[in-house]
Amino acid sequence: MRDWPLYEIFIRSKNGLNHKHVGSLHASDPQMAIQNARDVYTRRNEGVSIWVVEANHITASNPDDAEVLFDPATDKIYRHPTFYELPEALKHM
Amino acid sequence: MSTHSLEDRFQHLIDHEEKIEARDWMPDAYRKTLIRQISQHAHSEVVGMLPESNWITRAPSLKRKLALLAKVQDEGGHGLYLYSATETLGISRDELIEQLLTGKAKYSSIFNYPTLSWADIGAIGWLVDGAAIMNQVALCRTSYGPYARAMVRICKEESFHQRQGYDILLTMSKGSDEQKEMVQDAVNRWWWPSLMMFGPNDEASPNSAQSMKWKIKRLSNDELRQRFVDATVPQAEILGIQLPDPLLQYNEARGHYDFGPIDWEEFFEVVAGNGPCNKERLAARVKAHEIGAWVREAATAYAEKQKNKIISTVSVA
Ligand SMILES: [Fe+2]
Ligand SMILES: [Fe+2]
């Protein structure tokens, strides 16, 4: 296990859906990561496709920056359809 | 917000059922408690494979063998999910494994009991996995995101474990007198240790209050134990066996089953390392780790070689 990189595992549960993060595991190389991901994360037909990404290749936003990054979106209610009132007479839009 | 300390803010999030994620600020004691609890849980999944693997080669039919193999394989996976969750808290896998192999870390004391007959495999699935499920379902709502997600995954896989165990006992309980005796004997030996799995009584469990406040734990040891007893007694009746507790009785007023006192001396003896199989279990883990060393080395060497190949191909081009 020593020095084996950590891989993050993403599984597409069926065609038409996104790959979704399911967990992580250590492996000596990407092929082994796929093999082991198959064994631990798809034993009950949970997937049709696997992505493995070395964890240290992922750049994540800092939780301390959450306000700076995400607060500007909270007061822009005009970006949602419910902001606009429609006349009663209108049936569909 | 700025007048609040980090700790107040943290508790505020927890009180509002927000999950804490790996890179969020958390009190040191929260982190330490989680590392201890989740890694103990991981070790338990891994060591828990040993008593059952004892019977894989001697399962009475191919169907039983396949089911047992699948169950034991699941437990290995559960160990992995939980080790991964622990690693998000900033401790390495190697350190965790070392803590297990040097005996520094604890695992559930239930796995220090021997599996003497095939009926024990049934009793483990029914009672031990049953008790584990009771605990794990509650932990699906634990406040630490990676732990909660691992629990959800585990719970999805667990219910077959309990059913395959119960199915073994149900089949045997319809068999010969000798088979029925085996069932009763296994249940006699596994009942009390299963009740101990929930840990000491609430008043003897001083750290529980803080864990409940942080919502690491969602239900107390005694609440979980009571739920387990209430769920299990009717299942025992269907099997036609006697649970080994003369004081076990339905209490109309409480709406729950009363049960006799637990022998905590036995529990603490096993936790301290003096159970029937403590030494054997640890020795088996150490041996497995040692004889697997060449596989890990070979995989590392192969990965190294592949990397060098790519580099030399690139430099030629
Ligand atoms: Fe498990
Ligand atoms: Fe299980």
CSV table of C-alpha atoms and ligand atoms in Angstrom, one decimal:
chain,number,residue,atom,x,y,z
A,1,MET,CA,0.0,0.0,0.0
A,2,ARG,CA,2.9,2.3,0.7
A,3,ASP,CA,3.1,5.0,-1.9
A,4,TRP,CA,0.2,3.7,-3.9
A,5,PRO,CA,-1.7,6.8,-5.0
A,6,LEU,CA,-5.4,7.3,-4.0
A,7,TYR,CA,-7.8,7.2,-6.9
A,8,GLU,CA,-11.3,8.8,-6.8
A,9,ILE,CA,-13.8,6.6,-8.5
A,10,PHE,CA,-16.7,7.7,-10.7
A,11,ILE,CA,-19.4,5.3,-11.9
A,12,ARG,CA,-22.0,5.8,-14.7
A,13,SER,CA,-24.9,3.7,-13.5
A,14,LYS,CA,-26.5,3.5,-16.9
A,15,ASN,CA,-26.1,5.2,-20.3
A,16,GLY,CA,-27.8,8.5,-20.3
A,17,LEU,CA,-26.6,9.4,-16.8
A,18,ASN,CA,-23.5,11.2,-15.6
A,19,HIS,CA,-20.6,9.5,-14.0
A,20,LYS,CA,-21.0,10.0,-10.3
A,21,HIS,CA,-18.4,10.0,-7.5
A,22,VAL,CA,-18.8,6.9,-5.4
A,23,GLY,CA,-15.7,6.7,-3.3
A,24,SER,CA,-12.0,6.1,-3.5
A,25,LEU,CA,-9.3,3.4,-3.3
A,26,HIS,CA,-5.6,3.0,-3.4
A,27,ALA,CA,-4.0,1.2,-6.4
A,28,SER,CA,-0.5,0.9,-7.9
A,29,ASP,CA,-1.7,2.1,-11.3
A,30,PRO,CA,-4.9,3.3,-13.1
A,31,GLN,CA,-5.6,-0.2,-14.5
A,32,MET,CA,-5.6,-1.7,-11.1
A,33,ALA,CA,-7.8,1.1,-9.8
A,34,ILE,CA,-10.4,0.2,-12.5
A,35,GLN,CA,-10.1,-3.5,-11.7
A,36,ASN,CA,-10.6,-2.9,-7.9
A,37,ALA,CA,-13.3,-0.3,-8.5
A,38,ARG,CA,-15.2,-2.9,-10.5
A,39,ASP,CA,-14.8,-5.4,-7.6
A,40,VAL,CA,-15.9,-3.1,-4.8
A,41,TYR,CA,-18.3,-0.7,-6.4
A,42,THR,CA,-20.2,-2.7,-9.1
A,43,ARG,CA,-20.8,-6.1,-7.6
A,44,ARG,CA,-24.6,-5.6,-8.0
A,45,ASN,CA,-24.9,-4.1,-11.4
A,46,GLU,CA,-24.4,-0.6,-10.2
A,47,GLY,CA,-22.4,0.5,-13.2
A,48,VAL,CA,-21.7,0.3,-17.0
A,49,SER,CA,-18.7,2.6,-17.0
A,50,ILE,CA,-15.9,3.6,-14.6
A,51,TRP,CA,-13.7,6.6,-14.4
A,52,VAL,CA,-10.7,6.7,-12.1
A,53,VAL,CA,-8.8,9.9,-11.3
A,54,GLU,CA,-5.7,10.2,-9.2
A,55,ALA,CA,-6.9,12.2,-6.2
A,56,ASN,CA,-4.0,14.6,-6.3
A,57,HIS,CA,-5.0,15.7,-9.8
A,58,ILE,CA,-8.2,17.2,-8.4
A,59,THR,CA,-8.2,20.9,-7.6
A,60,ALA,CA,-10.9,21.7,-5.1
A,61,SER,CA,-12.4,25.0,-4.1
A,62,ASN,CA,-11.6,26.0,-0.5
A,63,PRO,CA,-14.6,25.9,1.9
A,64,ASP,CA,-13.5,29.3,3.3
A,65,ASP,CA,-14.2,30.8,-0.1
A,66,ALA,CA,-17.7,29.5,-0.2
A,67,GLU,CA,-19.2,32.9,0.5
A,68,VAL,CA,-17.2,34.7,-2.2
A,69,LEU,CA,-17.9,32.0,-4.7
A,70,PHE,CA,-21.5,31.2,-4.1
A,71,ASP,CA,-23.2,34.1,-2.3
A,72,PRO,CA,-23.5,36.3,-5.5
A,73,ALA,CA,-26.0,33.8,-6.8
A,74,THR,CA,-28.4,33.9,-3.9
A,75,ASP,CA,-29.9,37.3,-4.6
A,76,LYS,CA,-30.4,36.9,-8.3
A,77,ILE,CA,-33.9,35.6,-8.1
A,78,TYR,CA,-34.7,37.0,-11.6
A,79,ARG,CA,-32.7,34.0,-12.9
A,80,HIS,CA,-35.6,31.8,-12.0
A,81,PRO,CA,-38.9,31.5,-13.9
A,82,THR,CA,-40.9,31.9,-10.7
A,83,PHE,CA,-39.7,35.6,-10.5
A,84,TYR,CA,-42.0,36.5,-13.4
A,85,GLU,CA,-45.7,36.8,-12.8
A,86,LEU,CA,-47.9,35.7,-15.6
A,87,PRO,CA,-51.5,36.9,-16.3
A,88,GLU,CA,-54.2,34.6,-15.0
A,89,ALA,CA,-55.6,34.1,-18.4
A,90,LEU,CA,-52.4,32.6,-19.7
A,91,LYS,CA,-52.6,28.8,-19.6
A,92,HIS,CA,-49.1,27.6,-20.6
A,93,MET,CA,-45.7,29.1,-21.0
B,1,MET,CA,-21.8,35.6,12.5
B,2,SER,CA,-18.3,37.1,13.3
B,3,THR,CA,-19.1,37.3,17.0
B,4,HIS,CA,-19.5,33.5,17.0
B,5,SER,CA,-16.5,31.3,17.6
B,6,LEU,CA,-15.7,28.7,15.0
B,7,GLU,CA,-16.9,26.1,17.4
B,8,ASP,CA,-20.3,27.8,17.8
B,9,ARG,CA,-20.7,28.0,14.1
B,10,PHE,CA,-19.8,24.3,13.8
B,11,GLN,CA,-22.4,23.3,16.4
B,12,HIS,CA,-24.9,25.6,14.7
B,13,LEU,CA,-24.5,23.7,11.4
B,14,ILE,CA,-24.8,20.4,13.2
B,15,ASP,CA,-27.9,21.5,15.0
B,16,HIS,CA,-29.4,22.4,11.6
B,17,GLU,CA,-28.7,18.9,10.2
B,18,GLU,CA,-26.0,20.2,7.9
B,19,LYS,CA,-23.3,17.6,7.0
B,20,ILE,CA,-19.7,18.3,7.7
B,21,GLU,CA,-17.4,17.6,4.8
B,22,ALA,CA,-13.7,16.6,4.7
B,23,ARG,CA,-12.2,20.1,4.2
B,24,ASP,CA,-14.6,22.0,6.5
B,25,TRP,CA,-13.4,23.3,9.8
B,26,MET,CA,-14.0,20.9,12.7
B,27,PRO,CA,-12.9,20.8,16.3
B,28,ASP,CA,-9.9,18.6,16.9
B,29,ALA,CA,-11.8,16.3,19.3
B,30,TYR,CA,-14.5,15.8,16.6
B,31,ARG,CA,-11.8,14.7,14.2
B,32,LYS,CA,-10.2,12.4,16.7
B,33,THR,CA,-13.4,10.8,17.8
B,34,LEU,CA,-14.3,10.2,14.1
B,35,ILE,CA,-10.9,8.7,13.3
B,36,ARG,CA,-11.2,6.3,16.2
B,37,GLN,CA,-14.8,5.3,15.6
B,38,ILE,CA,-14.6,4.9,11.8
B,39,SER,CA,-11.3,3.1,11.8
B,40,GLN,CA,-12.5,0.7,14.6
B,41,HIS,CA,-15.5,0.1,12.4
B,42,ALA,CA,-13.3,-0.6,9.4
B,43,HIS,CA,-11.1,-3.0,11.3
B,44,SER,CA,-14.2,-4.8,12.5
B,45,GLU,CA,-15.4,-5.3,9.0
B,46,VAL,CA,-12.0,-6.8,8.0
B,47,VAL,CA,-11.4,-8.9,11.1
B,48,GLY,CA,-15.1,-9.9,10.9
B,49,MET,CA,-14.3,-11.9,7.7
B,50,LEU,CA,-12.2,-14.4,9.7
B,51,PRO,CA,-14.8,-16.3,11.8
B,52,GLU,CA,-16.9,-16.8,8.7
B,53,SER,CA,-14.2,-17.6,6.3
B,54,ASN,CA,-13.5,-20.5,8.6
B,55,TRP,CA,-16.6,-22.2,7.1
B,56,ILE,CA,-16.3,-21.3,3.4
B,57,THR,CA,-14.6,-24.6,2.4
B,58,ARG,CA,-17.0,-26.6,4.5
B,59,ALA,CA,-20.3,-25.0,3.6
B,60,PRO,CA,-22.9,-27.8,3.2
B,61,SER,CA,-23.9,-26.9,-0.4
B,62,LEU,CA,-22.7,-24.9,-3.4
B,63,LYS,CA,-25.6,-22.4,-2.9
B,64,ARG,CA,-24.6,-21.8,0.7
B,65,LYS,CA,-20.9,-21.5,-0.3
B,66,LEU,CA,-21.7,-18.9,-2.9
B,67,ALA,CA,-23.8,-16.9,-0.5
B,68,LEU,CA,-21.2,-17.0,2.2
B,69,LEU,CA,-18.4,-16.1,-0.2
B,70,ALA,CA,-20.5,-13.1,-1.5
B,71,LYS,CA,-21.2,-12.0,2.1
B,72,VAL,CA,-17.5,-12.2,3.2
B,73,GLN,CA,-16.5,-10.3,0.0
B,74,ASP,CA,-19.0,-7.6,0.9
B,75,GLU,CA,-17.4,-7.3,4.4
B,76,GLY,CA,-14.0,-6.7,2.7
B,77,GLY,CA,-15.6,-3.9,0.7
B,78,HIS,CA,-17.2,-2.4,3.8
B,79,GLY,CA,-13.7,-2.3,5.3
B,80,LEU,CA,-12.5,-0.4,2.2
B,81,TYR,CA,-15.4,2.2,2.3
B,82,LEU,CA,-14.7,2.9,5.9
B,83,TYR,CA,-10.9,3.1,5.6
B,84,SER,CA,-11.4,5.6,2.7
B,85,ALA,CA,-13.8,7.6,4.9
B,86,THR,CA,-11.2,7.6,7.7
B,87,GLU,CA,-8.5,8.8,5.3
B,88,THR,CA,-10.5,11.9,4.5
B,89,LEU,CA,-9.8,13.0,8.1
B,90,GLY,CA,-6.0,13.2,7.4
B,91,ILE,CA,-4.7,9.8,8.5
B,92,SER,CA,-3.0,7.5,6.1
B,93,ARG,CA,-4.1,3.9,5.2
B,94,ASP,CA,-0.7,2.6,6.2
B,95,GLU,CA,-1.0,4.1,9.6
B,96,LEU,CA,-4.5,2.6,10.1
B,97,ILE,CA,-3.3,-0.9,9.0
B,98,GLU,CA,-0.4,-0.6,11.3
B,99,GLN,CA,-2.6,0.3,14.3
B,100,LEU,CA,-4.6,-2.8,13.6
B,101,LEU,CA,-1.7,-5.2,13.1
B,102,THR,CA,0.2,-3.9,16.2
B,103,GLY,CA,-2.9,-4.4,18.3
B,104,LYS,CA,-3.0,-0.7,19.1
B,105,ALA,CA,-6.5,-0.3,17.5
B,106,LYS,CA,-9.6,-2.0,18.7
B,107,TYR,CA,-12.2,-3.9,16.6
B,108,SER,CA,-15.6,-5.2,17.6
B,109,SER,CA,-15.1,-7.8,20.3
B,110,ILE,CA,-17.8,-10.1,18.8
B,111,PHE,CA,-15.2,-11.3,16.3
B,112,ASN,CA,-13.1,-12.8,19.1
B,113,TYR,CA,-15.6,-15.7,19.5
B,114,PRO,CA,-15.1,-19.0,17.7
B,115,THR,CA,-17.4,-20.5,15.0
B,116,LEU,CA,-17.8,-24.0,16.2
B,117,SER,CA,-20.4,-25.4,13.8
B,118,TRP,CA,-22.2,-24.5,10.6
B,119,ALA,CA,-25.1,-23.2,12.6
B,120,ASP,CA,-22.7,-20.5,13.9
B,121,ILE,CA,-22.7,-19.1,10.4
B,122,GLY,CA,-26.4,-18.8,10.5
B,123,ALA,CA,-26.3,-17.2,14.0
B,124,ILE,CA,-23.7,-14.7,12.9
B,125,GLY,CA,-25.7,-13.5,9.9
B,126,TRP,CA,-28.9,-13.3,11.9
B,127,LEU,CA,-27.7,-11.9,15.1
B,128,VAL,CA,-24.3,-10.2,14.5
B,129,ASP,CA,-25.2,-8.7,11.2
B,130,GLY,CA,-28.7,-7.9,12.6
B,131,ALA,CA,-27.1,-6.0,15.4
B,132,ALA,CA,-24.7,-4.3,13.1
B,133,ILE,CA,-27.5,-3.2,10.8
B,134,MET,CA,-29.4,-1.7,13.7
B,135,ASN,CA,-26.4,0.4,14.5
B,136,GLN,CA,-25.5,1.2,10.8
B,137,VAL,CA,-29.0,2.3,9.8
B,138,ALA,CA,-28.8,4.9,12.6
B,139,LEU,CA,-25.4,6.0,11.4
B,140,CYS,CA,-26.7,6.8,7.9
B,141,ARG,CA,-27.7,10.1,9.5
B,142,THR,CA,-24.3,10.7,11.1
B,143,SER,CA,-23.0,14.3,10.8
B,144,TYR,CA,-19.8,13.6,8.9
B,145,GLY,CA,-20.6,13.3,5.2
B,146,PRO,CA,-18.1,10.7,4.1
B,147,TYR,CA,-19.0,8.4,7.0
B,148,ALA,CA,-22.7,8.8,6.3
B,149,ARG,CA,-22.3,8.0,2.6
B,150,ALA,CA,-20.2,4.9,3.4
B,151,MET,CA,-23.0,3.8,5.8
B,152,VAL,CA,-25.7,4.2,3.2
B,153,ARG,CA,-23.7,2.0,0.8
B,154,ILE,CA,-23.1,-0.5,3.5
B,155,CYS,CA,-26.7,-0.7,4.6
B,156,LYS,CA,-27.8,-1.4,1.0
B,157,GLU,CA,-25.5,-4.5,1.0
B,158,GLU,CA,-26.2,-5.7,4.6
B,159,SER,CA,-29.8,-6.8,4.5
B,160,PHE,CA,-28.9,-9.9,2.4
B,161,HIS,CA,-26.3,-10.8,5.1
B,162,GLN,CA,-28.9,-11.1,7.8
B,163,ARG,CA,-31.4,-12.9,5.6
B,164,GLN,CA,-28.9,-15.6,4.4
B,165,GLY,CA,-28.0,-16.2,8.1
B,166,TYR,CA,-31.7,-16.5,9.1
B,167,ASP,CA,-32.3,-18.8,6.1
B,168,ILE,CA,-29.6,-21.1,7.3
B,169,LEU,CA,-31.1,-21.4,10.8
B,170,LEU,CA,-34.6,-21.7,9.4
B,171,THR,CA,-33.6,-24.6,7.2
B,172,MET,CA,-31.8,-26.4,10.1
B,173,SER,CA,-34.6,-25.8,12.5
B,174,LYS,CA,-36.8,-27.8,10.2
B,175,GLY,CA,-34.2,-30.6,10.1
B,176,SER,CA,-33.2,-33.5,12.4
B,177,ASP,CA,-33.1,-33.2,16.2
B,178,GLU,CA,-29.4,-32.9,16.0
B,179,GLN,CA,-29.6,-30.0,13.6
B,180,LYS,CA,-32.2,-28.3,15.9
B,181,GLU,CA,-29.8,-28.7,18.7
B,182,MET,CA,-27.0,-27.1,16.7
B,183,VAL,CA,-29.2,-24.1,16.1
B,184,GLN,CA,-30.1,-23.7,19.8
B,185,ASP,CA,-26.4,-24.2,20.8
B,186,ALA,CA,-25.2,-21.5,18.4
B,187,VAL,CA,-27.9,-19.0,19.4
B,188,ASN,CA,-27.0,-19.7,23.1
B,189,ARG,CA,-23.4,-18.7,22.5
B,190,TRP,CA,-24.0,-15.8,20.2
B,191,TRP,CA,-27.0,-14.1,21.9
B,192,TRP,CA,-25.2,-12.3,24.7
B,193,PRO,CA,-22.1,-11.2,22.8
B,194,SER,CA,-24.5,-9.8,20.2
B,195,LEU,CA,-26.2,-7.6,22.8
B,196,MET,CA,-22.8,-6.5,23.9
B,197,MET,CA,-22.0,-5.2,20.4
B,198,PHE,CA,-24.0,-2.0,21.2
B,199,GLY,CA,-21.4,-1.1,23.9
B,200,PRO,CA,-21.7,-0.3,27.6
B,201,ASN,CA,-25.0,1.0,29.2
B,202,ASP,CA,-25.6,4.7,28.6
B,203,GLU,CA,-24.7,5.7,32.2
B,204,ALA,CA,-21.4,3.8,31.8
B,205,SER,CA,-20.6,5.4,28.5
B,206,PRO,CA,-19.2,8.9,29.3
B,207,ASN,CA,-18.2,9.9,25.8
B,208,SER,CA,-21.6,9.2,24.3
B,209,ALA,CA,-23.2,12.5,25.3
B,210,GLN,CA,-20.6,14.5,23.3
B,211,SER,CA,-21.0,12.2,20.3
B,212,MET,CA,-24.7,12.6,20.5
B,213,LYS,CA,-24.3,16.4,20.6
B,214,TRP,CA,-22.1,16.3,17.6
B,215,LYS,CA,-24.6,13.9,16.0
B,216,ILE,CA,-21.8,11.4,15.3
B,217,LYS,CA,-24.1,9.0,17.1
B,218,ARG,CA,-27.8,9.4,16.5
B,219,LEU,CA,-29.2,6.9,19.0
B,220,SER,CA,-27.7,5.8,22.4
B,221,ASN,CA,-26.3,2.3,23.1
B,222,ASP,CA,-29.3,1.3,25.2
B,223,GLU,CA,-31.8,2.6,22.7
B,224,LEU,CA,-30.2,0.6,19.9
B,225,ARG,CA,-29.9,-2.5,22.0
B,226,GLN,CA,-33.6,-2.3,23.0
B,227,ARG,CA,-34.6,-1.9,19.3
B,228,PHE,CA,-32.5,-5.0,18.4
B,229,VAL,CA,-34.1,-7.1,21.2
B,230,ASP,CA,-37.6,-6.0,20.2
B,231,ALA,CA,-37.0,-6.8,16.5
B,232,THR,CA,-35.3,-10.1,17.2
B,233,VAL,CA,-37.6,-11.9,19.7
B,234,PRO,CA,-40.4,-12.5,17.2
B,235,GLN,CA,-37.9,-13.8,14.7
B,236,ALA,CA,-36.6,-16.3,17.4
B,237,GLU,CA,-40.2,-17.4,17.9
B,238,ILE,CA,-40.6,-18.3,14.3
B,239,LEU,CA,-37.4,-20.3,14.4
B,240,GLY,CA,-38.8,-22.2,17.4
B,241,ILE,CA,-35.8,-21.6,19.6
B,242,GLN,CA,-35.3,-20.3,23.1
B,243,LEU,CA,-33.3,-17.1,23.6
B,244,PRO,CA,-31.0,-17.8,26.6
B,245,ASP,CA,-32.4,-15.3,28.9
B,246,PRO,CA,-34.9,-16.3,31.6
B,247,LEU,CA,-35.8,-12.7,32.3
B,248,LEU,CA,-36.7,-11.9,28.7
B,249,GLN,CA,-40.4,-10.9,28.7
B,250,TYR,CA,-42.7,-8.4,27.0
B,251,ASN,CA,-43.4,-5.4,29.2
B,252,GLU,CA,-46.9,-4.1,28.3
B,253,ALA,CA,-46.4,-0.8,30.1
B,254,ARG,CA,-43.1,0.0,28.3
B,255,GLY,CA,-44.2,-1.5,25.0
B,256,HIS,CA,-40.8,-3.2,24.9
B,257,TYR,CA,-39.2,-6.5,25.9
B,258,ASP,CA,-37.4,-6.5,29.2
B,259,PHE,CA,-34.2,-8.5,29.3
B,260,GLY,CA,-31.7,-9.7,31.9
B,261,PRO,CA,-28.5,-8.0,32.9
B,262,ILE,CA,-25.5,-8.2,30.6
B,263,ASP,CA,-22.2,-9.7,31.9
B,264,TRP,CA,-20.0,-6.7,31.4
B,265,GLU,CA,-17.1,-8.3,33.0
B,266,GLU,CA,-16.9,-10.8,30.1
B,267,PHE,CA,-17.2,-7.9,27.7
B,268,PHE,CA,-14.3,-5.9,29.2
B,269,GLU,CA,-12.2,-9.1,29.4
B,270,VAL,CA,-12.7,-9.7,25.6
B,271,VAL,CA,-12.0,-6.0,24.9
B,272,ALA,CA,-8.8,-6.2,26.9
B,273,GLY,CA,-7.6,-9.0,24.7
B,274,ASN,CA,-8.6,-12.0,26.7
B,275,GLY,CA,-11.4,-13.4,24.6
B,276,PRO,CA,-11.3,-16.9,23.2
B,277,CYS,CA,-9.8,-15.9,19.8
B,278,ASN,CA,-8.2,-12.5,20.2
B,279,LYS,CA,-4.7,-13.8,19.6
B,280,GLU,CA,-5.7,-16.0,16.7
B,281,ARG,CA,-7.5,-13.2,14.9
B,282,LEU,CA,-4.6,-10.8,15.1
B,283,ALA,CA,-2.1,-13.5,14.1
B,284,ALA,CA,-4.3,-14.3,11.1
B,285,ARG,CA,-4.4,-10.6,10.0
B,286,VAL,CA,-0.6,-10.2,10.5
B,287,LYS,CA,0.0,-13.4,8.5
B,288,ALA,CA,-2.3,-12.3,5.6
B,289,HIS,CA,-0.5,-9.0,5.5
B,290,GLU,CA,2.9,-10.6,5.4
B,291,ILE,CA,2.2,-13.2,2.8
B,292,GLY,CA,0.6,-10.6,0.6
B,293,ALA,CA,3.7,-8.4,0.7
B,294,TRP,CA,5.1,-9.9,-2.6
B,295,VAL,CA,1.9,-9.1,-4.4
B,296,ARG,CA,2.1,-5.4,-3.3
B,297,GLU,CA,5.7,-5.3,-4.3
B,298,ALA,CA,5.1,-6.9,-7.7
B,299,ALA,CA,2.3,-4.4,-8.4
B,300,THR,CA,4.5,-1.5,-7.5
B,301,ALA,CA,7.3,-2.8,-9.6
B,302,TYR,CA,5.0,-3.3,-12.6
B,303,ALA,CA,3.5,0.2,-12.3
B,304,GLU,CA,7.1,1.6,-12.1
B,305,LYS,CA,8.0,-0.4,-15.3
B,306,GLN,CA,5.0,0.8,-17.2
B,307,LYS,CA,5.7,4.4,-16.2
B,308,ASN,CA,9.3,4.1,-17.5
B,309,LYS,CA,8.1,2.6,-20.7
B,310,ILE,CA,5.9,5.6,-21.4
B,311,ILE,CA,8.7,8.0,-20.6
B,312,SER,CA,11.2,6.2,-22.9
B,313,THR,CA,8.7,6.0,-25.7
B,314,VAL,CA,8.1,9.8,-25.3
B,315,SER,CA,11.8,10.6,-25.3
B,316,VAL,CA,12.4,8.4,-28.4
B,317,ALA,CA,9.6,10.2,-30.2
C,1,FE,FE,-20.4,-5.2,7.0
C,2,FE,FE,-22.5,-7.8,7.1
